[in-house]
Structures are given as structure tokens and as C-alpha cells.
mmCIF file of C-alpha atoms in Angstrom:
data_model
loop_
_atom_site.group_PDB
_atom_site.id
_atom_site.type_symbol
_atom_site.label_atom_id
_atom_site.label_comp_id
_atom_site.label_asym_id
_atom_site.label_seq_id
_atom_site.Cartn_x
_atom_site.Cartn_y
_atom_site.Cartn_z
ATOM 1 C CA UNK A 1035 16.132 15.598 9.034
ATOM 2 C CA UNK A 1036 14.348 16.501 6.254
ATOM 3 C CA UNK A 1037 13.929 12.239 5.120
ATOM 4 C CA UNK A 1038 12.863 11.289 8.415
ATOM 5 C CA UNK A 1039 9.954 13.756 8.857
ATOM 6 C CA UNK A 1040 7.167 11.614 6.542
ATOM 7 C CA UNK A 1041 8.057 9.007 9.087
ATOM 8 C CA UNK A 1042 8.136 10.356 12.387
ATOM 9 C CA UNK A 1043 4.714 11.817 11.551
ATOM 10 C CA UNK A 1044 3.131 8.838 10.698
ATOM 11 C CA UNK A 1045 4.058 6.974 13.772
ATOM 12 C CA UNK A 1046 2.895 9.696 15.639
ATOM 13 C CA UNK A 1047 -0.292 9.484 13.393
ATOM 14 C CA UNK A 1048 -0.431 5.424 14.364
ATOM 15 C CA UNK A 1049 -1.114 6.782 17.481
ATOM 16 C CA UNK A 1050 -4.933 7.418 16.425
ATOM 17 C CA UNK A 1051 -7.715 5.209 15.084
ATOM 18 C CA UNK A 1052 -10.004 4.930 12.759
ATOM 19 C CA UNK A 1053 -11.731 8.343 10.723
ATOM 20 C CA UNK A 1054 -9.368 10.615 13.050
ATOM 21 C CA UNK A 1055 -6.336 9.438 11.247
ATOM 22 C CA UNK A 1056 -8.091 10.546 7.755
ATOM 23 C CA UNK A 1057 -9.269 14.324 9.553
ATOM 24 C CA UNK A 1058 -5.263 14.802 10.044
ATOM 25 C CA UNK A 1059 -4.807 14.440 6.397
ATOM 26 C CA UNK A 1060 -7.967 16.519 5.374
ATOM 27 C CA UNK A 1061 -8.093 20.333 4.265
ATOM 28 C CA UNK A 1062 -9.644 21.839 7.793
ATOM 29 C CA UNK A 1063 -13.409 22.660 5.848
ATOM 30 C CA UNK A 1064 -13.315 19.109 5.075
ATOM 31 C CA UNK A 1065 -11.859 18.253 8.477
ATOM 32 C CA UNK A 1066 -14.296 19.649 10.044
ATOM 33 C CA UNK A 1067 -17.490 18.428 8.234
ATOM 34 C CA UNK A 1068 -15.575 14.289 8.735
ATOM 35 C CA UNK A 1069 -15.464 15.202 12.446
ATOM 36 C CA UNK A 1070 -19.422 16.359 12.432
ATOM 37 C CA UNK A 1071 -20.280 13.221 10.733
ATOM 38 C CA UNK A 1072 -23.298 10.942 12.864
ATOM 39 C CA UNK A 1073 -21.344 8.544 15.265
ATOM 40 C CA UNK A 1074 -22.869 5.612 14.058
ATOM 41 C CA UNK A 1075 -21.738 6.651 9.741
ATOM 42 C CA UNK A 1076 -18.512 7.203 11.174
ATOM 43 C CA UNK A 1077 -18.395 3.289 11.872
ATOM 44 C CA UNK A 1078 -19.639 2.283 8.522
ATOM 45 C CA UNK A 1079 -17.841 4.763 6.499
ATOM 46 C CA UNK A 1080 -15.874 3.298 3.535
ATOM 47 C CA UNK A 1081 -14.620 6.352 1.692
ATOM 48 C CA UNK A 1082 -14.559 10.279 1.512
ATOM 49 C CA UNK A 1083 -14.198 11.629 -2.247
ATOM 50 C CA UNK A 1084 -12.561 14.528 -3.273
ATOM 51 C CA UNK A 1085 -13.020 15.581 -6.590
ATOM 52 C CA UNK A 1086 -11.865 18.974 -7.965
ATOM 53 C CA UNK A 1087 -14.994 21.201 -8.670
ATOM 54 C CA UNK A 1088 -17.446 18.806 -7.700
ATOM 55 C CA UNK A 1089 -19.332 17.834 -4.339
ATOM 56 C CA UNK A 1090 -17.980 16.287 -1.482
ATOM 57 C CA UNK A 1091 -18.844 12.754 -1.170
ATOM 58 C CA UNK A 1092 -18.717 9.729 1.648
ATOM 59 C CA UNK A 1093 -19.656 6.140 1.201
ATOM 60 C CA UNK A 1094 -20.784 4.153 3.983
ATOM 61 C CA UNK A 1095 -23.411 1.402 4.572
ATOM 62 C CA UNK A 1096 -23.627 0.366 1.088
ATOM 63 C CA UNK A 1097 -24.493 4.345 0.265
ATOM 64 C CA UNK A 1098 -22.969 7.436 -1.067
ATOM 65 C CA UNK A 1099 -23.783 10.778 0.208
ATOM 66 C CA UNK A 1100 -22.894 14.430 -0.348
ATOM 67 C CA UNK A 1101 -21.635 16.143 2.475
ATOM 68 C CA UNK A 1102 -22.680 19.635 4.715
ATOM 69 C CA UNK A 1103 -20.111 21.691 6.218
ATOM 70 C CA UNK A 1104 -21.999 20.723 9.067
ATOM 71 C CA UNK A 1105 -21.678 16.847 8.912
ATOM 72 C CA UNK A 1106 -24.883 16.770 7.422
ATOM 73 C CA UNK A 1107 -25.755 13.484 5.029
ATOM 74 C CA UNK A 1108 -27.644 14.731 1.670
ATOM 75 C CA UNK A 1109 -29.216 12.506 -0.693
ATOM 76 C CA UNK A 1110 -28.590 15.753 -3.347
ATOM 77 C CA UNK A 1111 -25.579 18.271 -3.894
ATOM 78 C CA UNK A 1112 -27.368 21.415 -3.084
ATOM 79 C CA UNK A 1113 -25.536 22.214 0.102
ATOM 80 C CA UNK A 1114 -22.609 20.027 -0.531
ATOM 81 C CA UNK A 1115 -19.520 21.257 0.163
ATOM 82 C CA UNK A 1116 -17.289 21.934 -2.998
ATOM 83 C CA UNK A 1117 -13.815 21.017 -3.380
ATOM 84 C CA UNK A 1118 -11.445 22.929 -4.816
ATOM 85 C CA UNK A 1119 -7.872 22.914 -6.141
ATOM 86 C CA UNK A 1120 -7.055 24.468 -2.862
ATOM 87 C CA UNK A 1121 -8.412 21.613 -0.633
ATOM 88 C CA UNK A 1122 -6.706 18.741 -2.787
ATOM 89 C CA UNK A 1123 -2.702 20.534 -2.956
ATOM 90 C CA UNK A 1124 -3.437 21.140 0.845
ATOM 91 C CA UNK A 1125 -4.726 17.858 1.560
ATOM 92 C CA UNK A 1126 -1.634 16.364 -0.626
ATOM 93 C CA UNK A 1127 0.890 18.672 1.236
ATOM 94 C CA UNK A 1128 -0.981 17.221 4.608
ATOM 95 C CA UNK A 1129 -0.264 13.613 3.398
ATOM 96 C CA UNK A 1130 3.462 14.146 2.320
ATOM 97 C CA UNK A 1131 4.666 16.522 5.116
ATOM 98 C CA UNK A 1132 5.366 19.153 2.830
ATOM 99 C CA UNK A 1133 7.451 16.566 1.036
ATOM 100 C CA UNK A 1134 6.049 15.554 -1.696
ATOM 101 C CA UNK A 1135 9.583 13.609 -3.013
ATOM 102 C CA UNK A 1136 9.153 11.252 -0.154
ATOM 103 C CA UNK A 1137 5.979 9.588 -1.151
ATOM 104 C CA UNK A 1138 6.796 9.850 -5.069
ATOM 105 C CA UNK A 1139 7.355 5.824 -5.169
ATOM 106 C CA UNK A 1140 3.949 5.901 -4.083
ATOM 107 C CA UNK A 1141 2.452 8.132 -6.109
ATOM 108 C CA UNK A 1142 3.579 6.189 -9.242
ATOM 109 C CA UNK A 1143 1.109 3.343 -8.158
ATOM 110 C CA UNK A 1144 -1.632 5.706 -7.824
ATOM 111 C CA UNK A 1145 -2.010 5.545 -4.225
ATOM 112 C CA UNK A 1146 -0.820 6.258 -0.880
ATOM 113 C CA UNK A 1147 -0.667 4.185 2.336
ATOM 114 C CA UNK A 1148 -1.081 5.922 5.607
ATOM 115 C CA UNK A 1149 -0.786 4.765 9.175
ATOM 116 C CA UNK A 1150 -3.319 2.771 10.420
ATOM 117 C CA UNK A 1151 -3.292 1.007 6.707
ATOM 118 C CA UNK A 1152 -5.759 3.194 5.025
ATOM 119 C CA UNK A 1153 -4.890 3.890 1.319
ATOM 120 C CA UNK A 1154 -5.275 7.410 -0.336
ATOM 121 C CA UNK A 1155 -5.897 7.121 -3.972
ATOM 122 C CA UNK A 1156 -4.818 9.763 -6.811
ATOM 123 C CA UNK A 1157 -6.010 10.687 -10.020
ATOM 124 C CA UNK A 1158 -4.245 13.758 -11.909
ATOM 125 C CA UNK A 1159 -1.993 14.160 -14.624
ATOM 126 C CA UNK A 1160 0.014 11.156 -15.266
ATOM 127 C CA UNK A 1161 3.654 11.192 -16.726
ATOM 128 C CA UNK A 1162 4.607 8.507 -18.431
ATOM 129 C CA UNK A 1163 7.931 8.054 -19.920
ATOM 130 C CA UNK A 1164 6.980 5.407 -23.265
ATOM 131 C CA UNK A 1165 7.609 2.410 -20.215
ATOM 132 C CA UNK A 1166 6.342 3.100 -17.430
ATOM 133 C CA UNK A 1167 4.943 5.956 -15.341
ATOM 134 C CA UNK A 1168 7.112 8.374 -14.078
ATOM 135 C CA UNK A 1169 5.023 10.406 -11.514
ATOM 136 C CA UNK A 1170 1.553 11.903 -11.111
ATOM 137 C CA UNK A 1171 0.987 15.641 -10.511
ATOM 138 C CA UNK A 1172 -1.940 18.525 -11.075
ATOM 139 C CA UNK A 1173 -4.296 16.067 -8.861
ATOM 140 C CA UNK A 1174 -8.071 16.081 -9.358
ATOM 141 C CA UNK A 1175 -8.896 13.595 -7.255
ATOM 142 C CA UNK A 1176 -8.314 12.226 -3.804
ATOM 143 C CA UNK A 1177 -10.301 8.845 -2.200
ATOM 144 C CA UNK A 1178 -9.635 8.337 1.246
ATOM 145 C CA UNK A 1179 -10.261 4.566 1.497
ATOM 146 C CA UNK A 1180 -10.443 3.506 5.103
ATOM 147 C CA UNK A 1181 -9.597 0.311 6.121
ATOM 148 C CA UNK A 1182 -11.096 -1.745 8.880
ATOM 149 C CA UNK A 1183 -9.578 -4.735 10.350
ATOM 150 C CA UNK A 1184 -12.660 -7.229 10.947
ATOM 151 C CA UNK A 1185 -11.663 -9.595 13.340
ATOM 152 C CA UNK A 1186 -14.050 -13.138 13.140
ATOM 153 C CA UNK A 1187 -15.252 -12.175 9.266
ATOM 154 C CA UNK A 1188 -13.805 -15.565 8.703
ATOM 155 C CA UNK A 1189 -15.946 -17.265 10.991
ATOM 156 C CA UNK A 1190 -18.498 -18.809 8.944
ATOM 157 C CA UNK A 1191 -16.301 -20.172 6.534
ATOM 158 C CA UNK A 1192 -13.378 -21.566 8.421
ATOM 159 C CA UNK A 1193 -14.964 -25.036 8.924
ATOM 160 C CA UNK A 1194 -15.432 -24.961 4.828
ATOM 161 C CA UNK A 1195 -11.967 -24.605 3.959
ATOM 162 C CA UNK A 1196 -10.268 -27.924 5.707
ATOM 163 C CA UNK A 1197 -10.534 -31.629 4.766
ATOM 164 C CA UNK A 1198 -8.644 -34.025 7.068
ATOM 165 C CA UNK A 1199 -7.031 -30.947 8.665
ATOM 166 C CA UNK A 1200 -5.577 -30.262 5.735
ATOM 167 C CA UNK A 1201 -6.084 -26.255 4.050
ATOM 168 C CA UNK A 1202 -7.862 -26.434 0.674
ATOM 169 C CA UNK A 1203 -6.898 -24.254 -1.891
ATOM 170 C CA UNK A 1204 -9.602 -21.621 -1.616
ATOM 171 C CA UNK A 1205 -10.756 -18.834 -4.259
ATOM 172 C CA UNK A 1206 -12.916 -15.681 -3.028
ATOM 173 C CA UNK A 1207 -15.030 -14.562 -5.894
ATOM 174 C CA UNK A 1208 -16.743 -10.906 -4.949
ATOM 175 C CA UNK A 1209 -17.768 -8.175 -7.029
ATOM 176 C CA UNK A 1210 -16.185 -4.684 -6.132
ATOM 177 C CA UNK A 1211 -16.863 -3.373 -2.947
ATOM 178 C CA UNK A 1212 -18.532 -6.619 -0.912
ATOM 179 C CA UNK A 1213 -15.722 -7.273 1.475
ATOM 180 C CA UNK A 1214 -13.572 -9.632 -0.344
ATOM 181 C CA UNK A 1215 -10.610 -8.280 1.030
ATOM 182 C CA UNK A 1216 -11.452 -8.492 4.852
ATOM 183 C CA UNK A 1217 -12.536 -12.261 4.139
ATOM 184 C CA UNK A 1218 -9.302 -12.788 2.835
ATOM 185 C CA UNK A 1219 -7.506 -10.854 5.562
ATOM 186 C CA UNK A 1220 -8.724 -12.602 8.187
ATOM 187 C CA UNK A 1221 -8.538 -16.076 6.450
ATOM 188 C CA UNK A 1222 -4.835 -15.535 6.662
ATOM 189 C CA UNK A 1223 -5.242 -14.739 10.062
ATOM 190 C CA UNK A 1224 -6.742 -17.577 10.932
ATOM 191 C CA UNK A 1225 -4.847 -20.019 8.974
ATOM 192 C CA UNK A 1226 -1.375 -18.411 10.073
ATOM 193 C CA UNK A 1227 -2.571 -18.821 13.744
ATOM 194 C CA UNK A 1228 -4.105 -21.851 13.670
ATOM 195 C CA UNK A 1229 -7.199 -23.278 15.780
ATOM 196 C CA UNK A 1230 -5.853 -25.705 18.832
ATOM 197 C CA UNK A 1231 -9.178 -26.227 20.505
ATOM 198 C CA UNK A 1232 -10.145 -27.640 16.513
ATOM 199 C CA UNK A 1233 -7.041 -29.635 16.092
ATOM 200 C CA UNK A 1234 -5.961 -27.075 13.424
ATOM 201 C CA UNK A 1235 -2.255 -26.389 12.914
ATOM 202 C CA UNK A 1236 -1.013 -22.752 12.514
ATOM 203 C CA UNK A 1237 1.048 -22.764 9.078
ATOM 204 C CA UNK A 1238 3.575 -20.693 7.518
ATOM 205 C CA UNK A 1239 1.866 -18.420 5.273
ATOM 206 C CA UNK A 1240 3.725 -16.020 2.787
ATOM 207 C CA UNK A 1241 1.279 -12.783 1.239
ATOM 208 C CA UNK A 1242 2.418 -10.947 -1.566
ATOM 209 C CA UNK A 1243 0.946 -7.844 -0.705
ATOM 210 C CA UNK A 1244 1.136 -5.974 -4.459
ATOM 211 C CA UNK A 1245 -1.312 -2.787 -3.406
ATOM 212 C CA UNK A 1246 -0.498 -2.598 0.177
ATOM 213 C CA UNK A 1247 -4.032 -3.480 0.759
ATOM 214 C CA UNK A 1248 -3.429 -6.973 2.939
ATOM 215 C CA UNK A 1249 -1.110 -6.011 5.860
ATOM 216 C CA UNK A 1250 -1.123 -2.326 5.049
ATOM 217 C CA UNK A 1251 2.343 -1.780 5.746
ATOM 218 C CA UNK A 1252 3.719 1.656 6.933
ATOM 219 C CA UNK A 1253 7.859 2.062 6.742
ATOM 220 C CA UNK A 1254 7.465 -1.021 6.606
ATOM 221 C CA UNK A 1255 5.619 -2.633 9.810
ATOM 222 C CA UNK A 1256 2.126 -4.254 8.913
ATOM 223 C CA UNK A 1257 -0.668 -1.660 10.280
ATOM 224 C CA UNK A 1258 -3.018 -4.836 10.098
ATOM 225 C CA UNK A 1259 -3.094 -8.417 11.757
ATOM 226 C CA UNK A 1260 -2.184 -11.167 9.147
ATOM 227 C CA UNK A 1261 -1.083 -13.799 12.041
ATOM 228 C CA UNK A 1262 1.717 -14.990 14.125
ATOM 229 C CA UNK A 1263 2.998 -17.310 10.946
ATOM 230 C CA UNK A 1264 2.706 -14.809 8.201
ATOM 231 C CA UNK A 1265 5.487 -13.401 5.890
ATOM 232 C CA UNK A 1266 4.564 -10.336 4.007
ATOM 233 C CA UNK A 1267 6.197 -8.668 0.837
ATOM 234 C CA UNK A 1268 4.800 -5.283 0.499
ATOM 235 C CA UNK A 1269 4.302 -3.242 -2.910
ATOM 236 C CA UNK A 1270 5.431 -6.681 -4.803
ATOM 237 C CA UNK A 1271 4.086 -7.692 -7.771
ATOM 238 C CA UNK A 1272 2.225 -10.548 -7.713
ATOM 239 C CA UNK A 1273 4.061 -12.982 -9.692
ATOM 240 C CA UNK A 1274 7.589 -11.975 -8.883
ATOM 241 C CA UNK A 1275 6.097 -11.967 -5.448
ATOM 242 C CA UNK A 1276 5.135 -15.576 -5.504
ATOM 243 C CA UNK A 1277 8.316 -16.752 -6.674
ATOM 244 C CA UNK A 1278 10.580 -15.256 -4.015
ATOM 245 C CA UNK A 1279 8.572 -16.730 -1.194
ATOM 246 C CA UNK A 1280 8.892 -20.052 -2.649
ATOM 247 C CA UNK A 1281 12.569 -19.650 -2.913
ATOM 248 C CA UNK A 1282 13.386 -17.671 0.307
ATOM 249 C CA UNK A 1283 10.486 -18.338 2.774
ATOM 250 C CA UNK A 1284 9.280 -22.275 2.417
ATOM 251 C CA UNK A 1285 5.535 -20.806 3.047
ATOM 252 C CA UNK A 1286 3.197 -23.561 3.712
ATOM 253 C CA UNK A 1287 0.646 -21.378 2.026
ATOM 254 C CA UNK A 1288 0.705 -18.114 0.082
ATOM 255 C CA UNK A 1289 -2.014 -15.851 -0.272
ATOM 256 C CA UNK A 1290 -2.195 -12.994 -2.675
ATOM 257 C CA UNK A 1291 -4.737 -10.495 -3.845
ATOM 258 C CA UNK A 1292 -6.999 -10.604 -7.335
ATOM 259 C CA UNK A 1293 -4.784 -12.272 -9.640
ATOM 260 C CA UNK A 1294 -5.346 -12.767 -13.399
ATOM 261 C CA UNK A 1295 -2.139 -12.038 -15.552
ATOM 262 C CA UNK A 1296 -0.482 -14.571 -17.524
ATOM 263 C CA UNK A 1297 2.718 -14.381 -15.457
ATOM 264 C CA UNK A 1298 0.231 -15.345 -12.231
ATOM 265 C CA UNK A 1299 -0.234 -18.679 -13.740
ATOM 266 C CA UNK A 1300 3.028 -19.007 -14.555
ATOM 267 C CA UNK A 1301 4.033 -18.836 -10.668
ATOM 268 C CA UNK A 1302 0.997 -20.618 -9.652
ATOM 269 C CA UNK A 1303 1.960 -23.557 -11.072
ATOM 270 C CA UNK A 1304 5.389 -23.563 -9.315
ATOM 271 C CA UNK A 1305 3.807 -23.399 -5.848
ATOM 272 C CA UNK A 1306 1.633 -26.005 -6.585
ATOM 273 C CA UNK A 1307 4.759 -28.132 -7.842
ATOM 274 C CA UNK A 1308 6.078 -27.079 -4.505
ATOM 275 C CA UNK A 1309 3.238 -28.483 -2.676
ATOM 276 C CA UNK A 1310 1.953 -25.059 -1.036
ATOM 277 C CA UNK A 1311 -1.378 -24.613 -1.002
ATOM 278 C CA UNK A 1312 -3.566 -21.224 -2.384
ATOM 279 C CA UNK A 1313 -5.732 -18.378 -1.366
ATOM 280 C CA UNK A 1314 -6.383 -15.308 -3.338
ATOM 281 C CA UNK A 1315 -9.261 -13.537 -4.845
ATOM 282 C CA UNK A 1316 -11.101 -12.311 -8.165
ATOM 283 C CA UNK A 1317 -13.513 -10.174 -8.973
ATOM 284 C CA UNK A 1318 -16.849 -11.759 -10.257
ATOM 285 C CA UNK A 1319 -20.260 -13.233 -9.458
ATOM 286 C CA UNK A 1320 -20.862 -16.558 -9.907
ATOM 287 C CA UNK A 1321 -19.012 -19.919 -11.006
ATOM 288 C CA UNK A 1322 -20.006 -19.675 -14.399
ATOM 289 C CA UNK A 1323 -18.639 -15.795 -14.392
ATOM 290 C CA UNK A 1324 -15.501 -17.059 -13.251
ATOM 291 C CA UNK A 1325 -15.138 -19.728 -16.350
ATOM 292 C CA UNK A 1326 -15.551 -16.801 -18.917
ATOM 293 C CA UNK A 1327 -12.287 -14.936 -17.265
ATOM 294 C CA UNK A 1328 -8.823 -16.291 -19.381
ATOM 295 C CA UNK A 1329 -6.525 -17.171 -16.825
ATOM 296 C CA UNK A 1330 -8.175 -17.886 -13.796
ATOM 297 C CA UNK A 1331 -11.490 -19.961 -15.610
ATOM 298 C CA UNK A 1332 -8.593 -22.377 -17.073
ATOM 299 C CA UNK A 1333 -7.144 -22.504 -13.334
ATOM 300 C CA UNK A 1334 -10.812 -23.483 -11.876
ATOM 301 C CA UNK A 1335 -11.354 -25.707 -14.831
ATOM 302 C CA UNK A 1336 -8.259 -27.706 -14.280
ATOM 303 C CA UNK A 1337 -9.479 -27.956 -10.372
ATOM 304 C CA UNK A 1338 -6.536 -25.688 -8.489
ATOM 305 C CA UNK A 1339 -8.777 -24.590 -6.297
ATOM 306 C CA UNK A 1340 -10.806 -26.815 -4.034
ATOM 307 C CA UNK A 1341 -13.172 -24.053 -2.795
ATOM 308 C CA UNK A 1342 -14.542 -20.685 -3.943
ATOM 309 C CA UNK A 1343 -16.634 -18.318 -1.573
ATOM 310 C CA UNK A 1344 -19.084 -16.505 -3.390
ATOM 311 C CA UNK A 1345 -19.895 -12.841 -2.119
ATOM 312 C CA UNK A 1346 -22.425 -10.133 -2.776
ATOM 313 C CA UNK A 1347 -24.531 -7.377 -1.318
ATOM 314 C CA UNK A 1348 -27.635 -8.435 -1.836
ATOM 315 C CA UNK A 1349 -29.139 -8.884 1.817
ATOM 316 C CA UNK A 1350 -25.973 -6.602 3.536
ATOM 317 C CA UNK A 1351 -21.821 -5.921 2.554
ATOM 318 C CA UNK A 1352 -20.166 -9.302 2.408
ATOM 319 C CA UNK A 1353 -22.958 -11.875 2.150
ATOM 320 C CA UNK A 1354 -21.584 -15.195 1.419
ATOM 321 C CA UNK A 1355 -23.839 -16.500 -0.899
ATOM 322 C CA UNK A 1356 -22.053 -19.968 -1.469
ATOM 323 C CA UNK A 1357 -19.363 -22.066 -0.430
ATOM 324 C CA UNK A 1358 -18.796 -24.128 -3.854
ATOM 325 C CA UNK A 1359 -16.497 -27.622 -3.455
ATOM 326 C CA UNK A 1360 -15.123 -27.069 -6.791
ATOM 327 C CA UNK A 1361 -14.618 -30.493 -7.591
ATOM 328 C CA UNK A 1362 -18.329 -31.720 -7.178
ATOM 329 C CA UNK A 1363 -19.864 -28.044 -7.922
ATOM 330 C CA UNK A 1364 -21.731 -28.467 -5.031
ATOM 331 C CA UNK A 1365 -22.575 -25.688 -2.709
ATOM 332 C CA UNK A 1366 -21.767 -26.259 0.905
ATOM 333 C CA UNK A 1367 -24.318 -24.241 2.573
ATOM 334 C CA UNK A 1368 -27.759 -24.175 2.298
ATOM 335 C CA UNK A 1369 -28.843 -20.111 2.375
ATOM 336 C CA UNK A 1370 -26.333 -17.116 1.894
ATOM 337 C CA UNK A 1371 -24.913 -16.033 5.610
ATOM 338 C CA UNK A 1372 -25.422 -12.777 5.942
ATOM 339 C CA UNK A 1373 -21.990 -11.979 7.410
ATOM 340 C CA UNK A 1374 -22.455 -9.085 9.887
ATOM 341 C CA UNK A 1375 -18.994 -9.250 11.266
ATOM 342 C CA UNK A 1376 -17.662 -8.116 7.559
ATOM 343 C CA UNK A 1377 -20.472 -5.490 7.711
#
């Protein structure tokens, strides 16, 4: 019984939506101030920050805040609530089941995925064994990172990304935190499904899911919509990840998730030799940024990638500020498009 209890709880959790899955995992002071939160900062909220003898925090709307007892917002940490050792081991017993060997795998990556596909990540005391880390324990730190599937974030750039009905290989290039990764969510979902009333073709489409950020898998069944077409392989590295799908799955395209090692290269190269086309992400801000970066600036110099989206914050979360055709290093659209839907 005791290694089917993390998973009949988080089915039952699946149940719920949005920042109620996160109070059910919460120590109850900190429950309690989530569930006081405005109504409207509940639907922008990004993150809620535990940090051992320091003030409660939330980020939402591009902000962070210190948090009342009360659900109060404070631009200060007089008034904050404090965490404590107590709230984080109660908050990790709360996100194990009182079984903290069933999410060790997990904790060796530094995070946890919940139902609903929101990620818990973990600082602490890391044990490392001279090649590779062995577990985590005597936590400091918790970040409850809340994910939100964004249906139609795609929108604006769908027409950008075909030639001829064909799917160009297509680079997102975002600084932290500007909604790269719900771009490139629902760009798989789009391309998986395909457009009919456009004369676009659903394709195969395999994601290596390394951070099980993508699909947000949970035992194992995607928590978020990648598309009727799409294989996933979840906690993969990316490389290794890449390689099996062009063995075992004949993907038409694979997508992946800010690559840059040597070994990415490496497997990029094979898909293209296997004629499957390319979506994935890097962090960054501008074209020129992206030439100063090792592996991927030889990739965009050589011209694997047909077209890079260029995010930002600067008028709202996920602003595409251009849509570059790599080849002529012209930009596609005339003023950034302030996405709202990624918002």
C-alpha cells in the first residue's frame, strides 16, 4: 500500500485546478494566506517562495510581493509572514505523503512535479557522491512554480512558421521568465494538431521533455495538452532524448526545451540527416546575443533554424518583439505583439 499512496493522492489532487492544487501542498499559515490572496493575483500568480528564515514571497504580473497572513500584497517585509524550518519539512511531508523515498528520483533533479503539472523546486543540502548527486535533504527552500496551460499563445506566430505548408525549423529566444515555455507549448500543440481550415497537416511530433516542464507528466500521463500527434519522453535528457525518438518514433518533428550542450549538437545533426524538422528554445535577447552562445550561435550561423521568435517584457510577459527569417535576417513583423494570451 504504502508505494501506491504518492499516487492515489495525486490523482485525487488532479481533481483540482489551478492555486488550490499548490494550498494542498502548503503548511496551513501559508495555506491560508494563498487562499486570501485578491482573485484577480490568483490568475497571474507565477510563484510562491519559501525560504527558511526569510519572508514569504509571490510573483505574479511581472512583480514580487511579500505576503500577510491575511492575503495581503506588501511592497516591504514588515508584516510578511516568516517561514520557518517547520513550514518547509511540513510542506515537504505534504508533497511526498509522508514518503519522502517515493519522490527521491525527483528530488535528485532538484524539483518536484505535482498534478496539474506544476513543478516544486528544492534547494538544501546536496549529496553528491564524486559523480553524480545522490539526494537532497535539510531543505531551505521551496518555489512553487505554477504552470498555466495558455491555449492560442501561439496565435500570432503560427502563420510565421510555414513556407509552402511546410514547418520551418523555428528557435524561441526569451530571457528568463517571458513565457518562452508556453510559446513553445502551444506551438507543439498546434503543429501536432494541425490547421484544416489553413490547409495545414497535423504531424508527428516527438518532445523530449528533460525537466518535466513541456507535458508535465504525473505517473506518467501528460497534465498538459501537447496535441493529438505528440510523443513525449519525460525526465529524458535532451540528447539521449533526441536520439531515441529518431530511432523508435519516426517524429516528423521534435521539439525540446533550452538546449546548448555539446552532445545537443551532436543529436541535432542526426535529425536533420533524418529530415525532421526543429523547435526548441534558448535563453537570450537578441540575434546578435544568440551568436556569442558556443553551440547554438554555430547552429544559427550555419542556418538550422529558419526562424527565431524574439521575446521580452518590455510592454507585458511574452511580448514578441520579432519574428527573424534567419536566412535573410529580416524581421517579419513590423512592431512587437504584445501577446496577451501568454500574459
Amino acid at each position: 500500500m504504502m508505494n501506491n499512496q504518492p499516487q492515489i493522492r495525486r490523482e485525487r489532487m488532479n481533481e483540482k485546478t489551478g492555486t488550490e492544487i499548490y494550498e494542498a501542498y502548503l503548511c496551513p499559515i501559508i495555506r491560508a494566506a494563498i487562499k486570501a490572496l485578491p482573485i484577480d493575483f490568483k490568475r497571474d500568480l507565477e510563484e510562491i517562495r519559501l525560504r527558511i528564515n526569510r519572508p514569504l514571497m509571490v510573483y505574479g504580473g511581472n512583480k514580487d510581493y511579500f505576503l500577510a497572513s491575511d492575503g495581503r500584497l506588501l511592497r516591504n517585509s514588515q508584516g510578511a509572514i516568516m517561514v520557518t524550518r517547520k513550514d518547509i519539512d511540513l510542506s515537504i511531508q505534504f508533497i511526498s505523503n509522508y514518503s519522502f523515498y517515493s519522490v527521491e528520483e525527483e528530488i535528485k533533479r532538484g524539483y518536484i512535479t505535482i498534478a496539474g503539472g506544476h513543478r516544486i523546486g528544492l534547494s538544501g543540502k546536496v549529496l553528491y557522491d564524486g559523480k553524480s548527486i545522490r539526494t537532497m535533504k535539510d531543505f531551505n527552500g521551496l518555489n512553487f512554480r505554477i504552470a498555466r496551460e495558455k491555449k492560442g499563445a501561439a496565435k500570432a506566430v503560427m502563420p510565421y512558421l510555414y513556407h509552402k505548408g511546410k514547418f520551418l525549423n523555428t528557435l524561441i529566444v526569451s530571457p528568463p521568465q517571458c513565457g518562452k515555455t508556453t510559446l513553445l507549448r502551444d506551438i507543439i500543440l498546434n503543429v501536432s494538431n494541425g490547421n484544416a481550415s489553413n490547409g495545414i497537416l497535423g504531424l508527428k511530433v516527438g518532445v523530449v521533455d528533460e525537466r518535466s516542464e513541456l507535458a508535465a507528466s504525473c505517473n506518467g500521463i501528460p497534465q498538459l495538452d501537447l496535441g493529438i500527434r505528440t510523443d513525449i519522453l519525460d525526465s529524458c535528457p535532451k540528447a539521449e532524448g533526441m536520439m531515441i525518438l529518431i530511432r523508435a518514433m519516426s517524429p516528423n518533428v521534435i521539439a525540446t526545451d533550452e538546449i546548448g550542450r555539446e552532445e545537443d549538437s551532436y543529436a541535432i545533426s542526426e535529425a536533420l540527416l533524418a529530415g525532421i524538422k526543429l523547435i526548441t528554445t534558448v535563453h537570450g535577447t537578441s540575434l546578435e546575443d544568440i551568436y556569442g552562445k558556443k553551440v547554438i550561435g554555430d547552429l544559427v550561423k550555419n542556418k538550422v533554424f529558419e526562424r527565431m521568435i524574439i521575446l521580452s517584457n518590455k510592454n507585458d510577459i511574452g511580448t514578441i518583439e520579432s519574428i527573424i527569417d534567419v536566412n535573410t535576417k529580416v524581421n517579419l513583423i513590423g512592431t512587437p505583439i504584445r501577446n496577451k494570451v501568454v500574459n
